[in-house]
XYZ file of C-alpha atoms in Angstrom:
551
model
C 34.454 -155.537 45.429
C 34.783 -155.943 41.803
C 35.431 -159.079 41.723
C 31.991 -159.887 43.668
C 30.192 -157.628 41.536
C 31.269 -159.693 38.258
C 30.807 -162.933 39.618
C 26.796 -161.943 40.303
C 26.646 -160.429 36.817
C 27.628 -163.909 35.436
C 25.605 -165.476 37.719
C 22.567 -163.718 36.308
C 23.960 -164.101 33.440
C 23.723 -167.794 33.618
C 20.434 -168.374 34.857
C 19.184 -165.988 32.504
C 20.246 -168.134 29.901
C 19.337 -171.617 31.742
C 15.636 -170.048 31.448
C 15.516 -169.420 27.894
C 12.576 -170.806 26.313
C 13.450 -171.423 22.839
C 10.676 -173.206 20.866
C 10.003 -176.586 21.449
C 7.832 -179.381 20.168
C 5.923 -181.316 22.975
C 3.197 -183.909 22.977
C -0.108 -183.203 24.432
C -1.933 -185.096 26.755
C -4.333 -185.417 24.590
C -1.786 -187.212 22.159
C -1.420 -183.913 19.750
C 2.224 -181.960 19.350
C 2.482 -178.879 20.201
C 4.693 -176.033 19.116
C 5.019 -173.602 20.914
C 6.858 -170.437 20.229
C 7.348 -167.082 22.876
C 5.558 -169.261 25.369
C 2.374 -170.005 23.377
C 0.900 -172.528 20.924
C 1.935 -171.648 17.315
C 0.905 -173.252 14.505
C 3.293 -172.312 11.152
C 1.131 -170.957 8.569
C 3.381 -170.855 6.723
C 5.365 -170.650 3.081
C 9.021 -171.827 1.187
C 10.665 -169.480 -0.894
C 12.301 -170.057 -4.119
C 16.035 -172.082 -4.044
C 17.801 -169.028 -4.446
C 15.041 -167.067 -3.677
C 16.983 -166.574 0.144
C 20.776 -166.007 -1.464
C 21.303 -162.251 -1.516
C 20.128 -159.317 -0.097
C 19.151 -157.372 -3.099
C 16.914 -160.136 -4.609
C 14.874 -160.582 -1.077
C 14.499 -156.559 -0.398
C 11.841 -157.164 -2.759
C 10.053 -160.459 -1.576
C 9.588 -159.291 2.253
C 6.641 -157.338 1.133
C 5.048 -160.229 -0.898
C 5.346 -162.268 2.303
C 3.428 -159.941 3.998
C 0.948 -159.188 2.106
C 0.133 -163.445 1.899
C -0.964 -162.992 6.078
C 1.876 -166.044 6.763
C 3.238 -165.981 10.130
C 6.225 -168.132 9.400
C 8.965 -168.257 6.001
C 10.959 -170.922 5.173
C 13.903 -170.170 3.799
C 17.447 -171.950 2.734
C 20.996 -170.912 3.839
C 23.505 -172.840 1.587
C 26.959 -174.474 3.036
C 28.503 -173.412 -0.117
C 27.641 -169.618 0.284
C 27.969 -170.258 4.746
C 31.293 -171.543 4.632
C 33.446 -170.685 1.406
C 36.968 -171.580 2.474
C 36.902 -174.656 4.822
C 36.640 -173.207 8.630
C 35.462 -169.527 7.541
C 32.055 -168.527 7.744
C 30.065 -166.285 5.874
C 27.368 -164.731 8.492
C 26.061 -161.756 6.091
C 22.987 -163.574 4.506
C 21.955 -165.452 8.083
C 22.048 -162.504 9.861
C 20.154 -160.333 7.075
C 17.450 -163.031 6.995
C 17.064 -163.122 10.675
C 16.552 -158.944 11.384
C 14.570 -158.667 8.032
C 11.853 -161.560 9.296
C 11.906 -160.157 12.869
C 11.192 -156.836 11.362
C 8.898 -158.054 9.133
C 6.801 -159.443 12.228
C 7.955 -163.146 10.626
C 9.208 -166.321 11.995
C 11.674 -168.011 10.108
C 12.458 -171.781 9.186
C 16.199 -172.453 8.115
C 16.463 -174.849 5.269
C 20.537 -175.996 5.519
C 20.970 -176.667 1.704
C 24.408 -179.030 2.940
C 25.695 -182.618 1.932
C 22.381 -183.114 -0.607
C 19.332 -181.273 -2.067
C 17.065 -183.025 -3.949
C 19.548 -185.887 -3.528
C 22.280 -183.589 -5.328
C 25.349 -182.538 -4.036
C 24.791 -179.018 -6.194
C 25.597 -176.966 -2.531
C 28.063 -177.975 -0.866
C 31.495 -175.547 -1.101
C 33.790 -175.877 -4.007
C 36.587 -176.908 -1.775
C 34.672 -180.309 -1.304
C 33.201 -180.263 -4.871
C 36.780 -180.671 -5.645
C 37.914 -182.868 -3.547
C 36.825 -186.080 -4.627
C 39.106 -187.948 -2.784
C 38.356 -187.025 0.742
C 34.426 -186.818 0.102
C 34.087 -189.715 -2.076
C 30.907 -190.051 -4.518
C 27.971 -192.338 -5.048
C 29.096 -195.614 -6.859
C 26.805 -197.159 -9.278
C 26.379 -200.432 -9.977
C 28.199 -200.055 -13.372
C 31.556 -198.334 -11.302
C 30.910 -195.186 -12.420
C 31.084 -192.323 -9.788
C 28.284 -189.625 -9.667
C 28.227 -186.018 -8.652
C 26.346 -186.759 -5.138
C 28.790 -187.566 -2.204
C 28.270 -190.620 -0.266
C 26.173 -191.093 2.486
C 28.640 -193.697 3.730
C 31.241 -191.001 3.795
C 32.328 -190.062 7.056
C 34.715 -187.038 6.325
C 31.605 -185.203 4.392
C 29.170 -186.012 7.445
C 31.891 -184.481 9.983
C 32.488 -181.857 7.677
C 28.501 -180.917 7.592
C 27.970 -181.268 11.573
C 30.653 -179.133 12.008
C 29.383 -176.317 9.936
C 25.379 -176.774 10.842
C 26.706 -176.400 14.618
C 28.681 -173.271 13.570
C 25.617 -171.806 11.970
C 23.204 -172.732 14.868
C 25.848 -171.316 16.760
C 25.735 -168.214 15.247
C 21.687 -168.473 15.456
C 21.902 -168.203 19.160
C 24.310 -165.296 19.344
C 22.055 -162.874 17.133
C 18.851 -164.221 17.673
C 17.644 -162.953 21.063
C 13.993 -162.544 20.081
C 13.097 -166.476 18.686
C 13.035 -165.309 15.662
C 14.396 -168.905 13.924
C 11.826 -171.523 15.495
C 12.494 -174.120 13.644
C 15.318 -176.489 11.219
C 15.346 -178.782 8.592
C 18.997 -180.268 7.757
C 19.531 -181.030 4.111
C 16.713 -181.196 1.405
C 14.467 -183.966 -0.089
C 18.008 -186.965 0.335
C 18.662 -190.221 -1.428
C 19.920 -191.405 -4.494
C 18.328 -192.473 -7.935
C 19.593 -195.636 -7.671
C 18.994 -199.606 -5.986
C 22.017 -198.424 -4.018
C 25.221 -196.989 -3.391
C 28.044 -199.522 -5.012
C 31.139 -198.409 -3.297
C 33.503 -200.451 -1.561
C 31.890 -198.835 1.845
C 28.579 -199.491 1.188
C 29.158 -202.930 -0.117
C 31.458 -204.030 2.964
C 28.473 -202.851 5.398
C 25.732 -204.625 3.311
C 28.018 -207.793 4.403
C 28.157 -206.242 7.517
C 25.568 -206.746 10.952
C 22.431 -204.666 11.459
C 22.569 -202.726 13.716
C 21.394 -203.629 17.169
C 19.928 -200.005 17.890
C 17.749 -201.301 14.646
C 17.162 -204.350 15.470
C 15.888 -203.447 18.966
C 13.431 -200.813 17.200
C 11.923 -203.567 15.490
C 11.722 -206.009 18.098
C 9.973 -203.323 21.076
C 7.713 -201.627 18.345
C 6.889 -204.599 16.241
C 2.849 -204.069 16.904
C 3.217 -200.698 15.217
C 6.042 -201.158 12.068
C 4.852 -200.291 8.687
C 3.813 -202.948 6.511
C 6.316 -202.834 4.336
C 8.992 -203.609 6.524
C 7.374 -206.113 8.334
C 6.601 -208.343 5.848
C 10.170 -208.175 4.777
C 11.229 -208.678 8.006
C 9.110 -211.750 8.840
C 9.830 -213.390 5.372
C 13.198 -213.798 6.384
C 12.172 -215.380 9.509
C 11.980 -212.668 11.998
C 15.877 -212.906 13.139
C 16.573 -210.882 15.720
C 20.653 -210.636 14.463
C 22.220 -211.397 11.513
C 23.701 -209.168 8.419
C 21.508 -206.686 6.067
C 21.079 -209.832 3.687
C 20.016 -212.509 6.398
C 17.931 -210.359 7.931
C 16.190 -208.887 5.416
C 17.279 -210.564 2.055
C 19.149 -209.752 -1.039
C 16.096 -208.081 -1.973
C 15.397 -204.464 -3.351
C 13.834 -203.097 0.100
C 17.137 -204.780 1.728
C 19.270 -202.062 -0.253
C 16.661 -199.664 0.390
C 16.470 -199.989 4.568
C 20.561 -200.110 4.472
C 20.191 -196.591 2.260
C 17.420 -195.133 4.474
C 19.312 -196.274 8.099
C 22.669 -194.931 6.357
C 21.207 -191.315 5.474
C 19.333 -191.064 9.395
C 22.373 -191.475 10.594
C 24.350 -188.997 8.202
C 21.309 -186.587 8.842
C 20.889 -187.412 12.743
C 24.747 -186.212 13.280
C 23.758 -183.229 11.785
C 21.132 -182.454 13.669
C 22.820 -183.540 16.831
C 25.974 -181.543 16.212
C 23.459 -178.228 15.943
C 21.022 -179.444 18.553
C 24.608 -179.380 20.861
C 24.123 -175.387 20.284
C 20.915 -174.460 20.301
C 18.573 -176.776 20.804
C 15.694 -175.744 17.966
C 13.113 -178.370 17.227
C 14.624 -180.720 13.541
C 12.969 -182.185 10.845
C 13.647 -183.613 7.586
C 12.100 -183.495 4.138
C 11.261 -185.927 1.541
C 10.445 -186.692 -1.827
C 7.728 -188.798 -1.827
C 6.552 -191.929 -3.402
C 5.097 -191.010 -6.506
C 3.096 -194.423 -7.426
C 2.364 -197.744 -4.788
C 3.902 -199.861 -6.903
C 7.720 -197.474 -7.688
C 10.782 -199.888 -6.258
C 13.610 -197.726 -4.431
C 15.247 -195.495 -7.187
C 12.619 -193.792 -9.292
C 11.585 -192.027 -5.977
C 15.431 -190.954 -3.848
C 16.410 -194.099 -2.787
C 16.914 -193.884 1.149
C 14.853 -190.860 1.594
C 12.236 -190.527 4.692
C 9.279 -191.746 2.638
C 6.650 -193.197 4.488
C 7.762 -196.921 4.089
C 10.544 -196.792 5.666
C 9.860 -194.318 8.256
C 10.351 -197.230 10.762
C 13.763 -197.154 10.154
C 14.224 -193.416 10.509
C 12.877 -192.881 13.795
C 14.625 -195.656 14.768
C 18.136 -194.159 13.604
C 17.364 -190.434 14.155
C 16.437 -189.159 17.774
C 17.368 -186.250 17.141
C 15.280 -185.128 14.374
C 11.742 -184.556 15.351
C 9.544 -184.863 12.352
C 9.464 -186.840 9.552
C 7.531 -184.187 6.859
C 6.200 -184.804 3.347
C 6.609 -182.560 0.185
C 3.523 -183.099 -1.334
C 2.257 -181.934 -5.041
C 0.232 -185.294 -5.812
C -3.665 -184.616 -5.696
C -4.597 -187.344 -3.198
C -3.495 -185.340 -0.212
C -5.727 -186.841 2.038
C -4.085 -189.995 1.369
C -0.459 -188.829 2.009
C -1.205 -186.743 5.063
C -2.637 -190.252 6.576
C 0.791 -191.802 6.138
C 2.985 -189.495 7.739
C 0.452 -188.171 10.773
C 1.466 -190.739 12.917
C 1.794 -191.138 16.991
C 5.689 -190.388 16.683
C 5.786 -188.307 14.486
C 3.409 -184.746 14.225
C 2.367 -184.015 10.211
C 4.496 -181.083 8.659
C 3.999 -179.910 5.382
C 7.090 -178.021 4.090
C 6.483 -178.244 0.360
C 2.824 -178.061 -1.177
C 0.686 -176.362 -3.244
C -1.147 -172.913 -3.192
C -4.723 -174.866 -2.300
C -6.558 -173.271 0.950
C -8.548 -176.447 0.802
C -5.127 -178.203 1.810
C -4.716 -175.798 4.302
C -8.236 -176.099 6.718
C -7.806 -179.696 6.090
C -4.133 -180.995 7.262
C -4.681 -177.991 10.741
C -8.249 -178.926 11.896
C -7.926 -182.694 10.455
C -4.286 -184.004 11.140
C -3.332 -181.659 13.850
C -0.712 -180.124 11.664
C 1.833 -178.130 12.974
C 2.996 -176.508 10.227
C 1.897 -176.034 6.256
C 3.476 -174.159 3.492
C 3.715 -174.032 -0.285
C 6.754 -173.563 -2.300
C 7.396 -170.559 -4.252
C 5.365 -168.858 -1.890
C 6.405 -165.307 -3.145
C 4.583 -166.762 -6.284
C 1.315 -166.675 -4.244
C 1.448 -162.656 -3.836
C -1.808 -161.511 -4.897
C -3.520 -164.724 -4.788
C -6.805 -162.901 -2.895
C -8.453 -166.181 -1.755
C -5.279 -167.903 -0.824
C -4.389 -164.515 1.495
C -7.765 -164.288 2.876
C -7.261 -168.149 3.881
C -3.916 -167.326 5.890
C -5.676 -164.373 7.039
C -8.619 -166.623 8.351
C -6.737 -168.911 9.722
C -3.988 -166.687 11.454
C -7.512 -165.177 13.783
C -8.368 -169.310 14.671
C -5.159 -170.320 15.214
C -5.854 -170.246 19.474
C -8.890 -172.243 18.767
C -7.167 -174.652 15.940
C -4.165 -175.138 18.771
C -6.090 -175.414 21.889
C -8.486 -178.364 20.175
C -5.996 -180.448 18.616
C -5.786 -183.977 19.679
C -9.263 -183.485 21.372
C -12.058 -185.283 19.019
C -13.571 -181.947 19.268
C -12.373 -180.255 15.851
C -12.485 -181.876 12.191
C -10.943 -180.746 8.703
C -13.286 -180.401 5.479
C -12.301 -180.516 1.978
C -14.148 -182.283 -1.231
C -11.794 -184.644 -3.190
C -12.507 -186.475 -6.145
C -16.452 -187.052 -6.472
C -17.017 -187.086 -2.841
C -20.239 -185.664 -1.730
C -20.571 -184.874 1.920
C -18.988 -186.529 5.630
C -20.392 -187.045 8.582
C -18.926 -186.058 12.149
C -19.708 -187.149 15.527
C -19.114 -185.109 18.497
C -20.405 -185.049 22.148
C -24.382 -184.938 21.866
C -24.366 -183.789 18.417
C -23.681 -184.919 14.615
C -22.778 -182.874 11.724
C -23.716 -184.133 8.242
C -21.812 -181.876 5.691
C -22.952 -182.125 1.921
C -21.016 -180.198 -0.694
C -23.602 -178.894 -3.186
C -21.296 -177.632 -6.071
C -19.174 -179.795 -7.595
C -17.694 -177.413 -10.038
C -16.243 -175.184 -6.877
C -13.806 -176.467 -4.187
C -15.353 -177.110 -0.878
C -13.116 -176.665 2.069
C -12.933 -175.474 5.866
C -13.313 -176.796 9.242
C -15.569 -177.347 12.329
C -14.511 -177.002 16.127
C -17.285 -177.380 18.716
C -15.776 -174.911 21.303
C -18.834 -176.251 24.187
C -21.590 -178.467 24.788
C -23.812 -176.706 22.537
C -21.919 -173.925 20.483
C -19.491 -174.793 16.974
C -17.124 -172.783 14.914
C -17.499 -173.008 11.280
C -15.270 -171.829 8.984
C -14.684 -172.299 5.308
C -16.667 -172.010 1.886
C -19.192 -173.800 -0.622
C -20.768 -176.551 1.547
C -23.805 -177.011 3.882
C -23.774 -178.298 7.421
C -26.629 -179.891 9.334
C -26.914 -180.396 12.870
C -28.456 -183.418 14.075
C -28.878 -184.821 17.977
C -27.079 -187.995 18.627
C -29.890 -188.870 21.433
C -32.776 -190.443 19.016
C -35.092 -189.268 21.227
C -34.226 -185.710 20.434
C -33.950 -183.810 17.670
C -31.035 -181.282 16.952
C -31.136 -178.059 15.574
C -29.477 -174.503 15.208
C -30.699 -171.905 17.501
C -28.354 -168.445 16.236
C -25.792 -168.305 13.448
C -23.323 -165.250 13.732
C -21.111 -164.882 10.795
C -18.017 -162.674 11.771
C -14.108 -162.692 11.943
C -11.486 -162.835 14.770
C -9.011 -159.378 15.113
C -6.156 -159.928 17.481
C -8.117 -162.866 19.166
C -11.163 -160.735 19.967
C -14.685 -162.085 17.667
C -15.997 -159.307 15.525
C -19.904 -160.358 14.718
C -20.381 -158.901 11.441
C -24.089 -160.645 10.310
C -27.011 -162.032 12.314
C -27.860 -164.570 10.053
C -31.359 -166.624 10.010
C -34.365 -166.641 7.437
C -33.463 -167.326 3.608
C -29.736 -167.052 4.669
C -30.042 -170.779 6.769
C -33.220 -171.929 5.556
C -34.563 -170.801 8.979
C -32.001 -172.569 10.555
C -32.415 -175.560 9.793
C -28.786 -175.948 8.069
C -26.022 -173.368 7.393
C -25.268 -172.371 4.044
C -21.444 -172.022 4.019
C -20.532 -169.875 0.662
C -18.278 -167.697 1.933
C -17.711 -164.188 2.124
C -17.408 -161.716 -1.230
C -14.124 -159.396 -1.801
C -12.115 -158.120 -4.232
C -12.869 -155.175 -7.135
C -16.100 -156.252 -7.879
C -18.033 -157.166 -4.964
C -17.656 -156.686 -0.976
C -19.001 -158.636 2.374
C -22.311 -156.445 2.230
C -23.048 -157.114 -1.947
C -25.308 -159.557 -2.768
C -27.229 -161.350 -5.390
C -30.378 -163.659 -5.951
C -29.469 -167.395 -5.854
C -33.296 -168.616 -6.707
C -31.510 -171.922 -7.530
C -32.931 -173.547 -4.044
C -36.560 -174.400 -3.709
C -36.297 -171.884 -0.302
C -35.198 -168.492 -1.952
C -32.106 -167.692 -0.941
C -29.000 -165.213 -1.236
C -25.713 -165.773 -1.663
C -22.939 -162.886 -1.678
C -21.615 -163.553 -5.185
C -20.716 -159.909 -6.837
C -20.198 -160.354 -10.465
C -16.172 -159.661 -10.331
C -16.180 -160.720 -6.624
C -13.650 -163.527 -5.414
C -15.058 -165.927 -2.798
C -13.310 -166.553 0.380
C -13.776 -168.003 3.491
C -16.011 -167.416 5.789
C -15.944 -167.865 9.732
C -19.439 -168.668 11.661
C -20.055 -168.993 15.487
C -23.157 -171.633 15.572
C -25.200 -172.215 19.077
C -27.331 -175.227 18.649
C -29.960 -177.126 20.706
C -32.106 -179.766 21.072
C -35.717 -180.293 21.710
């Protein structure tokens, strides 16, 4: 009788654990990804903590409420191989497990950064039993002979050596983490070398050596679609469908570089396999970007994800999902365009403290995640927080629209001075009025005839796409979203939307010196008008549900 008992305990057992739904990343049929966490659309709003920010429990005690009081939903924070596994084969759980039950009690998801084989194309992490060991886990060569600090990528015993202890720590991931706390990885940090290539005897022999075919193929079926930059590299060498790395694509610069780039996805796809093999989170990797058009392989990490040779990635790393940019450079628009792609979802892991950023890489790129670094810097950063906050209330409205044509991201770069959208039976012309302030936010038409706009300093006119008609607003409710239920907190109409016939978009007024109800003359505009601009106040953004018509 016992014996029967047991056996259906493990049978439940079993299939409770064959219908685990641990996050996954999907694709829409609507083309968008989707990530969806405790059986719902989630969207990572999101921030990265210092390096060592994560490394002991007495130094984060301190940062959980600074987190919290920033209204992110998600941290990202590092574990590092050298502090994981100390002696070769022993692991260290204290700091992953502290990390997981603080961020679940916190009401937090977390992100694992694996600080292993490289960060920041270093090898400053890995355990002092392989810092020493030079032998087994040989270094970078240059091309003078002298060996560097960072271990090869062409060195098999390191990328054994790192599967083996990311699976042990995913491992360990699934045994304490029963509530998804941990929805997401990203092995290793920002690779590649500073350097044409890697000059040691292993990475010379396979530069004499054959592409591979897996490569080869990649090229060949998605040749329509391959970056620029390694198609015309590609063709110039005739196109060859075999050959080695020099026949195919030359004893050029961007040869060494696509030899660096496969050699590191493959490193990096082990990895990610090995931990996949345990629990099977959702992967991506990091990168350093590009920081000029015209920088050869070197000055940026040579072999590094950057968006030139993402080709070759995808091609060598199934297993890791996203491709994801750090980006401080001030043309974001630019960047996000690059890596938004239809293999590969846009994540932004490192960034700046910019709420403009924010509105713009959700509503316009279908983002799935966006976070700055040093985010514990951010605490008390009012607009920033009120951003997150905003944002956290549209997130089922920012994830249900994505991939739709229905919702579009707004933010003024440079000396632009307004955008146009087109949706179904409508147009909306936005024109940013202040140049001196930041203009930001987005715009989801949720039906036929009613919009969402959220966001600050900029004006948005509705205008019929039918010629023969003429669009305009009917109602403007300004108001906020608490726990996914709208909260109308203003009828506007009059001097607030120049009788509807656009909507102002300044924002809404906290902080010490002003409040959502304080408000002072703007007589700026030839229609009088307010504007909720307390002298001490800090502007942030505003959400407004918008029914329009025409006639």
């Amino acid at each position: 009788m016992k014996k029967a008992i047991s056996f259906i305990v493990l049978c439940c057992l079993a299939a409770f654990t064959a219908g685990a739904q641990y996050p996954t990343l999907t694709r829409t049929a609507d083309g968008a990804y989707r990530l969806t966490v405790d059986n719902e659309p989630f969207l990572m709003i999101a921030g990265e903590l210092h390096n060592s920010t994560s490394s002991t429990k007495v130094y984060m005690d301190a940062i959980w409420p600074r987190l919290k009081s920033l209204n992110l939903n998600t941290v990202l924070a590092a574990v590092s191989w050298e502090q994981f596994e100390p002696e070769e084969g022993v692991y260290d759980y204290e700091m992953l497990d502290y990390l997981i039950s603080e961020a679940r009690a916190n009401g937090l998801k977390l992100c694992i950064l694996w600080f292993g084989t490289w960060k920041n194309g270093e090898s400053s992490y890995v355990p002092m039993w392989m810092k020493r060991d030079t032998r087994r886990f040989f270094r970078v060569k240059t091309a003078e002979g002298a060996e560097v600090e960072t271990i090869s990528p062409f060195c098999e015993a390191a990328r054994a050596a790192d599967a083996r202890a990311f699976a042990a720590l995913m491992a360990r991931i699934r045994e304490v983490d029963k509530d998804q706390t941990v929805i997401m990885m990203q092995p290793e940090n920002e690779v590649g070398i500073f350097a044409d290539m890697d000059y040691n005897d292993v990475a010379l022999q396979t530069f004499e050596g054959e592409v591979p075919e897996r490569l080869m193929k990649y090229l060949a079926d998605n040749k329509k679609n391959l970056k620029e930059e390694v198609l015309s590299v590609w063709e110039a060498n005739g196109g060859k469908r075999r050959g080695t790395w020099k026949e195919v694509f030359g004893d050029t610069p961007e040869a060494r570089e696509f030899l660096m780039a496969w050699t590191y996805a493959v490193y990096m796809n082990s990895v990610a396999e090995a931990g996949k093999a345990e629990l099977p989170l959702p992967m991506f990797v990091n990168c350093w970007i590009m920081q000029a058009p015209g920088d050869l392989p070197g000055v940026y990490p040579n072999g590094g994800p950057v968006s030139r040779v993402m080709d070759i990635w995808k091609a060598a790393g199934p297993s890791i999902d996203v491709v994801a940019p750090d980006i401080y450079l001030p043309d974001f628009k630019s960047i996000v365009r690059e890596y938004h792609r239809a293999d590969n979802p846009l994540l932004v892991p490192e960034s700046t403290v910019d709420p403009g950023r924010v509105f713009y890489a959700f509503a316009e790129h279908d983002a799935i995640c966006y976070s700055p670094f040093a985010i514990e810097d951010a605490a008390g950063n009012l607009q920033f927080s009120a951003a997150y906050e905003t944002l956290g209330g549209l997130m089922p409205y920012i994830a249900g629209h994505a991939g739709t044509g229905r919702m579009r991201g707004i933010m003024r770069y440079g000396d632009e001075e307004g955008e146009t959208f087109t949706f179904d039976g409508y147009s909306v012309e936005i024109t940013y009025e202040n140049p001196d302030r930041p203009a930001y936010g987005l715009v989801i038409q949720t039906s036929d005839d009613e919009f969402l706009f959220a966001g600050i300093n900029y004006l948005a006119t509705v205008v019929s796409t039918d010629t023969r008609r003429t669009g305009y607003i009917g109602q403007v409710w300004e108001g906020r979203f608490d726990d996914g239920r709208w909260m109308p907190t203003r009828l506007l109409n009059g001097d607030e939307t120049r009788h509807h016939a656009a909507l102002r978009v300044r924002g809404i007024a906290v902080g010490s010196g002003g409040s959502a109800g304080s408000f002072e003359a703007d007589n700026s505009q030839e229609v009088f008008e307010y504007s909720p601009l307390g002298r001490d106040a800090v502007m942030v953004p505003g959400i407004y549900k918008v029914t329009v018509y025409t006639r």
